[in-house]
Short mmCIF file of C-alpha atoms and ligand atoms in Angstrom, two decimals:
data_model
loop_
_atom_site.label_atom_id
_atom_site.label_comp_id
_atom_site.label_asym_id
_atom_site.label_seq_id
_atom_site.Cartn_x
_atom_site.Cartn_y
_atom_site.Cartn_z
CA UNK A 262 138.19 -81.39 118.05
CA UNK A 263 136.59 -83.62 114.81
CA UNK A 264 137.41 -87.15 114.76
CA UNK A 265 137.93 -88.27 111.17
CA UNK A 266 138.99 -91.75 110.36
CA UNK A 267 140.36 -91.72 106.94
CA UNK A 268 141.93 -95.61 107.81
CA UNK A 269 139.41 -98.02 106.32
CA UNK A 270 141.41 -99.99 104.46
CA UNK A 271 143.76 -101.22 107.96
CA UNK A 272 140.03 -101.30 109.60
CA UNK A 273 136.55 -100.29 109.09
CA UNK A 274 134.40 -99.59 111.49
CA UNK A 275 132.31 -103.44 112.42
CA UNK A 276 128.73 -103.09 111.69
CA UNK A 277 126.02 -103.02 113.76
CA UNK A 278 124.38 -106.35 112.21
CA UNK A 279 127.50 -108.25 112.46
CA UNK A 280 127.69 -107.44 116.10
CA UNK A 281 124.26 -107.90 116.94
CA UNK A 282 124.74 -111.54 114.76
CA UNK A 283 127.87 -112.09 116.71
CA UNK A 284 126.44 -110.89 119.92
CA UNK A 285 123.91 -113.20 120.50
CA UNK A 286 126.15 -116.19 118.83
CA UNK A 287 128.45 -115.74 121.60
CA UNK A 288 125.43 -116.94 123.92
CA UNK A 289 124.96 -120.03 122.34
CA UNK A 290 126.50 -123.36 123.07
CA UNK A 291 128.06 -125.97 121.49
CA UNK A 292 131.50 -127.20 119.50
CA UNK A 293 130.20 -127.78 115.81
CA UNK A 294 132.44 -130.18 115.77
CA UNK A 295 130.39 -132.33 118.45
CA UNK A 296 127.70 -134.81 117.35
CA UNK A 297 124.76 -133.58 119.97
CA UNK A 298 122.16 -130.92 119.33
CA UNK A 299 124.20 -128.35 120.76
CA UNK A 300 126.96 -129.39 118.45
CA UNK A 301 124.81 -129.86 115.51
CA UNK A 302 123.33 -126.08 116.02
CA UNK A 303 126.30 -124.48 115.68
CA UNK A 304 127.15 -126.44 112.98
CA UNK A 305 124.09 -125.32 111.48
CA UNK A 306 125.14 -121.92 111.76
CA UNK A 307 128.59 -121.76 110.22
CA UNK A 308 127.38 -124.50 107.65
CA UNK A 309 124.69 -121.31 106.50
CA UNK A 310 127.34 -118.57 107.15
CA UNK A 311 129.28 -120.62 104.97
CA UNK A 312 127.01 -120.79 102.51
CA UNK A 313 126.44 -117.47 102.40
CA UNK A 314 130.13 -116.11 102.30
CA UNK A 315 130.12 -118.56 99.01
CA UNK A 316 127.59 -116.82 97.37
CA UNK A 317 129.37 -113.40 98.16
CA UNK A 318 132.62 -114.34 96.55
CA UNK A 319 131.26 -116.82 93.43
CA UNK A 320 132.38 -120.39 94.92
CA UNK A 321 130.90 -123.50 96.44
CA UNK A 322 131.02 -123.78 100.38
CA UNK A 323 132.73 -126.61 100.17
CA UNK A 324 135.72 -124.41 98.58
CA UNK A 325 135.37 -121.80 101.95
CA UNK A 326 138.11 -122.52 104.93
CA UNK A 327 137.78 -120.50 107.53
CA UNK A 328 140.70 -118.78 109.11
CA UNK A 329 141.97 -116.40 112.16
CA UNK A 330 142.93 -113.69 109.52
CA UNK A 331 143.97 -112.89 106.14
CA UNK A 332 147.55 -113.25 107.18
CA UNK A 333 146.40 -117.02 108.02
CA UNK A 334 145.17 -117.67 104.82
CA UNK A 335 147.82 -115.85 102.33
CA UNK A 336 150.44 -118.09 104.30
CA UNK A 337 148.38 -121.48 104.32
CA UNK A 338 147.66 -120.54 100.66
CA UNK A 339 151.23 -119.67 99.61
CA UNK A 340 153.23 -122.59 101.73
CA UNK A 341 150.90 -125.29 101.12
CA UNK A 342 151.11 -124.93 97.29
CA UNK A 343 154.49 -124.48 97.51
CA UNK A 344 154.81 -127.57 99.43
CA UNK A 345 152.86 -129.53 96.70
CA UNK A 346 154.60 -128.14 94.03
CA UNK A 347 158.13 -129.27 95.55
CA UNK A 348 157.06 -132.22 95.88
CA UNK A 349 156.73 -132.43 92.02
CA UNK A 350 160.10 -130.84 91.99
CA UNK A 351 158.86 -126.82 91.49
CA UNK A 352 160.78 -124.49 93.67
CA UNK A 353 159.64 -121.37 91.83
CA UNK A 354 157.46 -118.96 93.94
CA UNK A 355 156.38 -116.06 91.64
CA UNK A 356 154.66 -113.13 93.23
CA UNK A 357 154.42 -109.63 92.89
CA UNK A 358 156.86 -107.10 94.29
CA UNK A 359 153.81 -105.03 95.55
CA UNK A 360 152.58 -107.76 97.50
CA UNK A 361 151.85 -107.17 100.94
CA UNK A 362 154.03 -108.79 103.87
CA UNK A 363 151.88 -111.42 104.77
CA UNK A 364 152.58 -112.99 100.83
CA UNK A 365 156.06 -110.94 101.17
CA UNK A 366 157.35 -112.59 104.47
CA UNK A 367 155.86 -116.39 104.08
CA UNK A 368 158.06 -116.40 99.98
CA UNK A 369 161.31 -115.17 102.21
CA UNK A 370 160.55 -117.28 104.49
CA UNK A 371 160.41 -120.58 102.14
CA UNK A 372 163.36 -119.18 100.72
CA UNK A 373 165.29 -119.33 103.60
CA UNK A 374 163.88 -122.75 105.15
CA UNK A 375 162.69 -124.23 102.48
CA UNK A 376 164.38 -124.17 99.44
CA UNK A 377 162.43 -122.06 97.57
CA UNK A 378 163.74 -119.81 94.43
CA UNK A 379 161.58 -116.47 94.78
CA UNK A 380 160.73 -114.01 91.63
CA UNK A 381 159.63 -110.91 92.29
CA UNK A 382 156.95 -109.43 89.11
CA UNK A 383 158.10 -105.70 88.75
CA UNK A 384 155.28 -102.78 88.48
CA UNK A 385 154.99 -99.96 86.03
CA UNK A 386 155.00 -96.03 87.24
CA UNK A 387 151.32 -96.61 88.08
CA UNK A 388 151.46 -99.66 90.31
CA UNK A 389 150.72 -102.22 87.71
CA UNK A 390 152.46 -105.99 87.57
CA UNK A 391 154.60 -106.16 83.96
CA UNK A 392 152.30 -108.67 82.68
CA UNK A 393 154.82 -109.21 79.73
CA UNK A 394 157.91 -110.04 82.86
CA UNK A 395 155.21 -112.32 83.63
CA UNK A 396 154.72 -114.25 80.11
CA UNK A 397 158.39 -114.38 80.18
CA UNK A 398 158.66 -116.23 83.17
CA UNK A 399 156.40 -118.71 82.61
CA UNK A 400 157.57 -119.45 78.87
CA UNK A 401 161.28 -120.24 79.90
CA UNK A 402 160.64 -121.20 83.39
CA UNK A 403 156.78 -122.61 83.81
CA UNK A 404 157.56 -126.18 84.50
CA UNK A 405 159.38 -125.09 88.03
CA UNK A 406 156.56 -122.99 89.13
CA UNK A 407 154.96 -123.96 92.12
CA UNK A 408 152.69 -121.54 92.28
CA UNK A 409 152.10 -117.61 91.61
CA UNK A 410 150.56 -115.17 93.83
CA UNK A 411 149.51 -111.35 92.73
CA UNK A 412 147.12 -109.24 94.48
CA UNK A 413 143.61 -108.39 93.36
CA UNK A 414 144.36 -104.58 94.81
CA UNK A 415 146.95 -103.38 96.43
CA UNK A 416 146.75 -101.88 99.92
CA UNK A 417 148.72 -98.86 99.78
CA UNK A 418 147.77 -97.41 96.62
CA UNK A 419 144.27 -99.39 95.70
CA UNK A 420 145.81 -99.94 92.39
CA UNK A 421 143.55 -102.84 90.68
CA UNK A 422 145.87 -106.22 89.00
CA UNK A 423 144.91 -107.99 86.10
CA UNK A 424 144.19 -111.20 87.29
CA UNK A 425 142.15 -113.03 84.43
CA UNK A 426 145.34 -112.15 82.67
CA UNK A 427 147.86 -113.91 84.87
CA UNK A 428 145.44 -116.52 85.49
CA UNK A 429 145.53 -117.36 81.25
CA UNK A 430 148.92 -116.61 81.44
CA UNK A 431 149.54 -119.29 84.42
CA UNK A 432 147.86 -122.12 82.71
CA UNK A 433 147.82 -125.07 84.34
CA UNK A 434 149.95 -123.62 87.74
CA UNK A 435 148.38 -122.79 90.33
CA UNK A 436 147.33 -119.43 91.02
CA UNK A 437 146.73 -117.66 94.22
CA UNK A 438 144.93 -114.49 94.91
CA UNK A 439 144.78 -112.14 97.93
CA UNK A 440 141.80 -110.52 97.04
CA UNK A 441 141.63 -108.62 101.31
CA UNK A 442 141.36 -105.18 100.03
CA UNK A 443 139.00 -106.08 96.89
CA UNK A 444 136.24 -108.29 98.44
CA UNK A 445 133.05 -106.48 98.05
CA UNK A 446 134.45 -103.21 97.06
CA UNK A 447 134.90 -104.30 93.33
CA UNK A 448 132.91 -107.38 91.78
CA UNK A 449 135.22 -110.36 92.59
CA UNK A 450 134.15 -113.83 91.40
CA UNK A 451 136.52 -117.23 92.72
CA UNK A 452 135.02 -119.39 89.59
CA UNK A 453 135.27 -116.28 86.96
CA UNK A 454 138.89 -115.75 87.36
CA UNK A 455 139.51 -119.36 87.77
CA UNK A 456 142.10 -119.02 90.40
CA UNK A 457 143.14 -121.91 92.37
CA UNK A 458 143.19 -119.87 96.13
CA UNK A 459 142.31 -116.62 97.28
CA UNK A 460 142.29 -114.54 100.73
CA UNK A 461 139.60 -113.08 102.37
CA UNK A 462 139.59 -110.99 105.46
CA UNK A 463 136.65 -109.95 107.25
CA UNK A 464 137.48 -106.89 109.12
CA UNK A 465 137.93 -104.95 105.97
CA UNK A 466 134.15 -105.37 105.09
CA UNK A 467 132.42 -104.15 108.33
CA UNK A 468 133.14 -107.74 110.14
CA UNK A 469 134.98 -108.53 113.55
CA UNK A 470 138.81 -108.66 113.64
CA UNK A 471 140.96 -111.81 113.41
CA UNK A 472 138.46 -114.06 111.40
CA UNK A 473 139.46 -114.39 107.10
CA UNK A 474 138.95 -117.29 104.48
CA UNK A 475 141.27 -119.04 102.62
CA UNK A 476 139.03 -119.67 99.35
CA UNK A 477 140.46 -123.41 97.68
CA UNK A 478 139.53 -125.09 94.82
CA UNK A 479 137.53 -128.45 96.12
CA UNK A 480 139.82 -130.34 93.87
CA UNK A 481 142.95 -129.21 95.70
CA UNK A 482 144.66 -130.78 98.36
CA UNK A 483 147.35 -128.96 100.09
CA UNK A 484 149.31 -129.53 103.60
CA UNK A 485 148.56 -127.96 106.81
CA UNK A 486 150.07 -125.34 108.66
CA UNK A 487 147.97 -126.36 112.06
CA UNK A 488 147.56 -129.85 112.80
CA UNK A 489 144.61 -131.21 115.02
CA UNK A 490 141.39 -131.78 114.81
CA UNK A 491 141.14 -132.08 111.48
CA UNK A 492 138.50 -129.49 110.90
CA UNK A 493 138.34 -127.76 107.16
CA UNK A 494 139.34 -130.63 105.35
CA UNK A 495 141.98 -131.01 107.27
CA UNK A 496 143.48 -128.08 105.98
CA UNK A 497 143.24 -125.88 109.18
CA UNK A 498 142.35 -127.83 112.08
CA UNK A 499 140.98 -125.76 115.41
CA UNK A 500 137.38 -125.58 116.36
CA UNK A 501 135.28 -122.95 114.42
CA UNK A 502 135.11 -119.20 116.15
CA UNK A 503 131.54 -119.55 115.25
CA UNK A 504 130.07 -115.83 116.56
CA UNK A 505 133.05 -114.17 114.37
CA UNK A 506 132.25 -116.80 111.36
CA UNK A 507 128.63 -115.39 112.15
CA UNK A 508 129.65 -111.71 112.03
CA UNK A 509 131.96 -112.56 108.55
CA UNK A 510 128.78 -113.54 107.23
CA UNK A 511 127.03 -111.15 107.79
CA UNK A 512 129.23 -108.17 106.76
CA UNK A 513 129.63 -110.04 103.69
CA UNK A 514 126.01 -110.01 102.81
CA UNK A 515 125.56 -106.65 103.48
CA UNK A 516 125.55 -104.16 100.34
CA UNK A 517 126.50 -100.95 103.02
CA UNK A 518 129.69 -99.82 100.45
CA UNK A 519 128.44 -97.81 97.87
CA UNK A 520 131.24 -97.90 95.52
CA UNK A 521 130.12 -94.99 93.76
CA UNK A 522 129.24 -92.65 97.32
CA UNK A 523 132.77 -93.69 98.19
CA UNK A 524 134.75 -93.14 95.06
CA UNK A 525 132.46 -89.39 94.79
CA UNK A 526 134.46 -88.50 98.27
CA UNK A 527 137.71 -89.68 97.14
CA UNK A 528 137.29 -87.62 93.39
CA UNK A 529 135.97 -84.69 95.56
CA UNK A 530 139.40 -85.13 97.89
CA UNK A 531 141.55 -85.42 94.91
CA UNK A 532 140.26 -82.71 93.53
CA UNK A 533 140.31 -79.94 96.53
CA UNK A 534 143.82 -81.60 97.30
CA UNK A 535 144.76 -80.56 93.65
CA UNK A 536 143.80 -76.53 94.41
CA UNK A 537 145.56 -76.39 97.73
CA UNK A 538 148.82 -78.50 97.37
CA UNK A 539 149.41 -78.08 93.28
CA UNK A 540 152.69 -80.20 93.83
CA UNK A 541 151.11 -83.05 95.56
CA UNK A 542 150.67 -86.17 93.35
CA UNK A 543 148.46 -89.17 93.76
CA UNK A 544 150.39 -92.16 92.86
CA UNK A 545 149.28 -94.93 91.06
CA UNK A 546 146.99 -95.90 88.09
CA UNK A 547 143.78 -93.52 87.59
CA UNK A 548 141.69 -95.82 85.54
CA UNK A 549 142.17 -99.50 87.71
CA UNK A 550 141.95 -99.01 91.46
CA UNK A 551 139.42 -99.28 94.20
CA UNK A 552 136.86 -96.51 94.93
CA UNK A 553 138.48 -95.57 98.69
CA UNK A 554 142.09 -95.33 98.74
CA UNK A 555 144.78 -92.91 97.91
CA UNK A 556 147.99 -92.77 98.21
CA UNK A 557 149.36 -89.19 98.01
CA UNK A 558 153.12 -87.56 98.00
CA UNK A 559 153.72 -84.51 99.27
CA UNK A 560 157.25 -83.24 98.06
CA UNK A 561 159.46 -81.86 100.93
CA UNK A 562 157.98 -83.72 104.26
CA UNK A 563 158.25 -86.79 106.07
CA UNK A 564 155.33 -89.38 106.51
CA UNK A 565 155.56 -89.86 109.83
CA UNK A 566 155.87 -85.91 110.76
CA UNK A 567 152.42 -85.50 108.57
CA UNK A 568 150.49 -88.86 110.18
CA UNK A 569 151.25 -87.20 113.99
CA UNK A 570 150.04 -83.61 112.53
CA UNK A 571 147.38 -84.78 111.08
CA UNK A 572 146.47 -86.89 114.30
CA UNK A 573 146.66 -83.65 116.08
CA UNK A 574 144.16 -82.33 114.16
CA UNK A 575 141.51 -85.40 114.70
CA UNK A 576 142.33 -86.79 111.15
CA UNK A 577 143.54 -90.84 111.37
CA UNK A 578 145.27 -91.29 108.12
CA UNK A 579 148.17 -93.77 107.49
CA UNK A 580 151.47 -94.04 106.18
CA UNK A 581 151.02 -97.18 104.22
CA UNK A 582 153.77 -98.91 104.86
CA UNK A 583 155.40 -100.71 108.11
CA UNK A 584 156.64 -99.35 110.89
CA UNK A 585 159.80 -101.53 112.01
CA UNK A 586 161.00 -100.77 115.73
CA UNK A 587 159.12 -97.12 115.73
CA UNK A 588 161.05 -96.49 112.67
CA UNK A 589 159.11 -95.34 109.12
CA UNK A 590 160.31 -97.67 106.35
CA UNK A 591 160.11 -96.17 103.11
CA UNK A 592 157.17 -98.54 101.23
CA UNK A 593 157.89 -100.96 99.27
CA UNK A 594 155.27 -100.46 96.85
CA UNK A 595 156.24 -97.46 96.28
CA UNK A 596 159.39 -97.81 96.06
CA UNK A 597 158.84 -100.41 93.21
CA UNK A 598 156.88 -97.88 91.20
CA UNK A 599 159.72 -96.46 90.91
CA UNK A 600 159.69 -93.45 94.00
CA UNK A 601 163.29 -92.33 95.65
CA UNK A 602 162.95 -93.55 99.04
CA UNK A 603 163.15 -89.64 100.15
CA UNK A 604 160.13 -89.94 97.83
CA UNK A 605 158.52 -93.07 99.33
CA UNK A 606 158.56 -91.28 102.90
CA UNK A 607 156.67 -88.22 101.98
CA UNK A 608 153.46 -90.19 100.94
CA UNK A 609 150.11 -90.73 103.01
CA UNK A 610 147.35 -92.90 102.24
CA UNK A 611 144.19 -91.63 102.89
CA UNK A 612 141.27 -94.96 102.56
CA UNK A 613 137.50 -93.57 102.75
CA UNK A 614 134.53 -96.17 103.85
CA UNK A 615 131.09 -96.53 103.82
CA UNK A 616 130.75 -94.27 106.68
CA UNK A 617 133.07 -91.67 105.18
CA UNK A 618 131.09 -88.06 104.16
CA UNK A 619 131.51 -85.09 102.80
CA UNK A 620 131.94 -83.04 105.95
CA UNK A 621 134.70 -85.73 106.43
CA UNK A 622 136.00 -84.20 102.98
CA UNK A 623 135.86 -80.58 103.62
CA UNK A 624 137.82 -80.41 107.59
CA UNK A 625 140.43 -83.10 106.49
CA UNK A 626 140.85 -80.47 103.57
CA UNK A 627 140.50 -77.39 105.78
CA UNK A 628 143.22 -78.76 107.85
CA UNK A 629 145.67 -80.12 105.20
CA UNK A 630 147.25 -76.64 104.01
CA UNK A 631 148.28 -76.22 107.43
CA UNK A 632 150.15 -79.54 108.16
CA UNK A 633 151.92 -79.28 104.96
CA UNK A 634 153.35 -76.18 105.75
CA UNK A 635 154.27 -77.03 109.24
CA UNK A 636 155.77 -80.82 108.17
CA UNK A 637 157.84 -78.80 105.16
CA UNK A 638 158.52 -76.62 108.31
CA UNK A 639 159.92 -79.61 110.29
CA UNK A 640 161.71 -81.01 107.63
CA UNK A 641 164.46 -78.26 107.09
CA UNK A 642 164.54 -77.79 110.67
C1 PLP B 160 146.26 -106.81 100.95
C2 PLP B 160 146.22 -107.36 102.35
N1 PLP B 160 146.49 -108.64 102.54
C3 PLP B 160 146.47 -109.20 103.76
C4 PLP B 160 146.17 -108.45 104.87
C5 PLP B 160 146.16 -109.10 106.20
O1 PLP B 160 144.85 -109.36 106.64
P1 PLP B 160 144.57 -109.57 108.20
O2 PLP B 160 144.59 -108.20 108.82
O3 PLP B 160 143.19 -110.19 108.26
O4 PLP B 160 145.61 -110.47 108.73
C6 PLP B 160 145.90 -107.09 104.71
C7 PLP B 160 145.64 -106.23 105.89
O5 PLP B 160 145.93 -105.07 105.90
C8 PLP B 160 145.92 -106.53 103.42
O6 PLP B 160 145.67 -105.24 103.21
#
């Protein structure tokens, strides 16, 4: 049976330079945070893979904190300049509705234990924030925002935001950006957009799991989360995973996604899935979103039902949204573009990668008529 993985946007495959890079960094010895020549090698290392990750995303090294994921980051990001904000008496946390649960769960979270007032931005039909809500916000209420946090794509649908415009509309507040699904899939520049924070992860780019980078303005000082040793300005103490810092690196400086290759598959997907299944829609915005993901309803089934069936059939596909105690939610992002939950649950997201192809293309479509008709099946049964 073909093994398709049509998942790159939970995980792409890790490539083989960031494992050889990370391979033979897992030999080496030394703490970079100790003084010796062992120490100061290492240091070496993640000082250059620093360096380098800078370059990639258009800030200074100094401005790079590394992380254990991009879930580390968004909350560090989001709670710290919350915390700073408070302390000038802002409780307002503005974020997007879209947002995914690691900037979701951290705003409930400081709502619940920390005194937080949380605003939610709504979307249009097409998965874009109501930059207008926003203005609104910010004229009557600006001086009790703590901070604002929209991301650069979103995850289920790869709808693109329009951050320079929340960034002018944010003035002087702080603005934070998780930018996970974006980074090097669409140009993405820290200093261009002017934000204050963004997130990083590096497993979405062909790196090893459980390493991201909270990206922070050198002039901004925020609280911890982890206290310790002090290590990235004190900001997220813990001793550097140097061999997955070296395998970040190095995904990031590899050009392997060719947008255009990529976005060819998906137009060539959307396009056979068009002949076959006339009723199936693709939800979001057409003209703003990333080159590999789709999101897709399919009128009549049940997510779930359709992710098995098309497991059965070799093709790892996704949902989109959580799964809470083996139980399908309907998506959130979905259902803030305005879907019926019966709606929400009948979607897929399909996410294509570098190593996607064409043959990839042509079984996943050979296959699809198929489970449609048996997940309608098992839906009046
Ligand atoms: C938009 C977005 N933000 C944050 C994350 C979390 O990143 P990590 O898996 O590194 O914790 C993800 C992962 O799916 C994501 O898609």
């Amino acid at each position: 049976m073909s093994s398709i993985y049509v998942d790159h946007a939970a995980t792409t495959p890790m490539l083989d330079s960031a494992r050889t890079a990370m391979t033979l960094q897992l030999a080496q010895l030394g703490n970079p945070s100790s003084l010796h020549t062992h120490g100061r090698a290492t240091r070496k290392t993640i000082e250059d893979a620093r360096e380098s990750i800078a370059k990639q995303v258009g800030c200074l090294a100094s401005e790079v904190i590394f992380t254990a994921s991009g879930t580390e980051a968004n909350n560090i990001a989001l709670k710290g300049l919350y915390w700073q904000g408070r302390d000038k008496g802002k409780q307002v946390v503005v974020i997007s509705a879209i947002e995914h649960h690691a900037i979701l769960d951290p705003a409930q979270w400081l709502a619940d234990h920390e005194g937080a007032e949380v605003l939610l931005v709504p979307v249009s039909n097409s998965g874009v924030i109501d930059l207008d809500f926003l203005k609104d916000v910010v004229s009557k209420r600006g001086q009790e925002i703590a901070v604002i946090s929209i991301m650069h794509s979103n995850n289920e649908t790869g709808v693109l935001q329009p951050i320079s415009e929340v960034v002018a509309i944010a003035g002087e507040i702080p603005v934070h950006c998780d930018a996970v699904q974006s980074f090097k899939k669409v140009p993405l520049s820290f200093s261009e957009l002017g934000l204050y924070a963004l997130t990083l992860s590096a497993h979405k780019i062909g790196g090893p799991l459980g390493i991201g980078a909270l990206i922070l303005r050198r002039t901004v000082e925020i609280p911890a989360l982890l206290h310790g040793g002090g290590q990235e300005r004190e900001i997220r103490s813990g001793t550097l995973n140097a061999p997955s810092i070296v395998g970040f690196a190095t995904a990031a400086e590899s050009e392997h996604f060719n947008a255009k290759n990529v976005q060819n598959l998906r137009d060539a997907f959307i396009e056979g899935l068009n002949k076959i299944i006339p009723d199936a829609t693709i939800n979001g915005s057409k003209a703003n979103r990333l080159p590999g993901i789709i999101n897709v309803t399919f009128p009549g089934t049940q997510s779930d039902t359709l992710l098995l069936l098309m497991d059965s059939q070799g093709v790892s596909c996704s949902t989109g949204s959580a799964c809470s105690a083996g139980v399908h939610e309907a998506s959130h992002v979905l259902l803030a573009m305005g879907h019926s939950v019966e709606s929400a649950q009948s979607s897929l997201r399909f996410s294509f990668g570098a190593s996607s192809t064409q043959a990839d293309v042509d079984y996943i479509l050979s296959v699809v008529p198929d489970v449609i008709t048996r997940g309608r099946a098992a839906n009046l049964s």
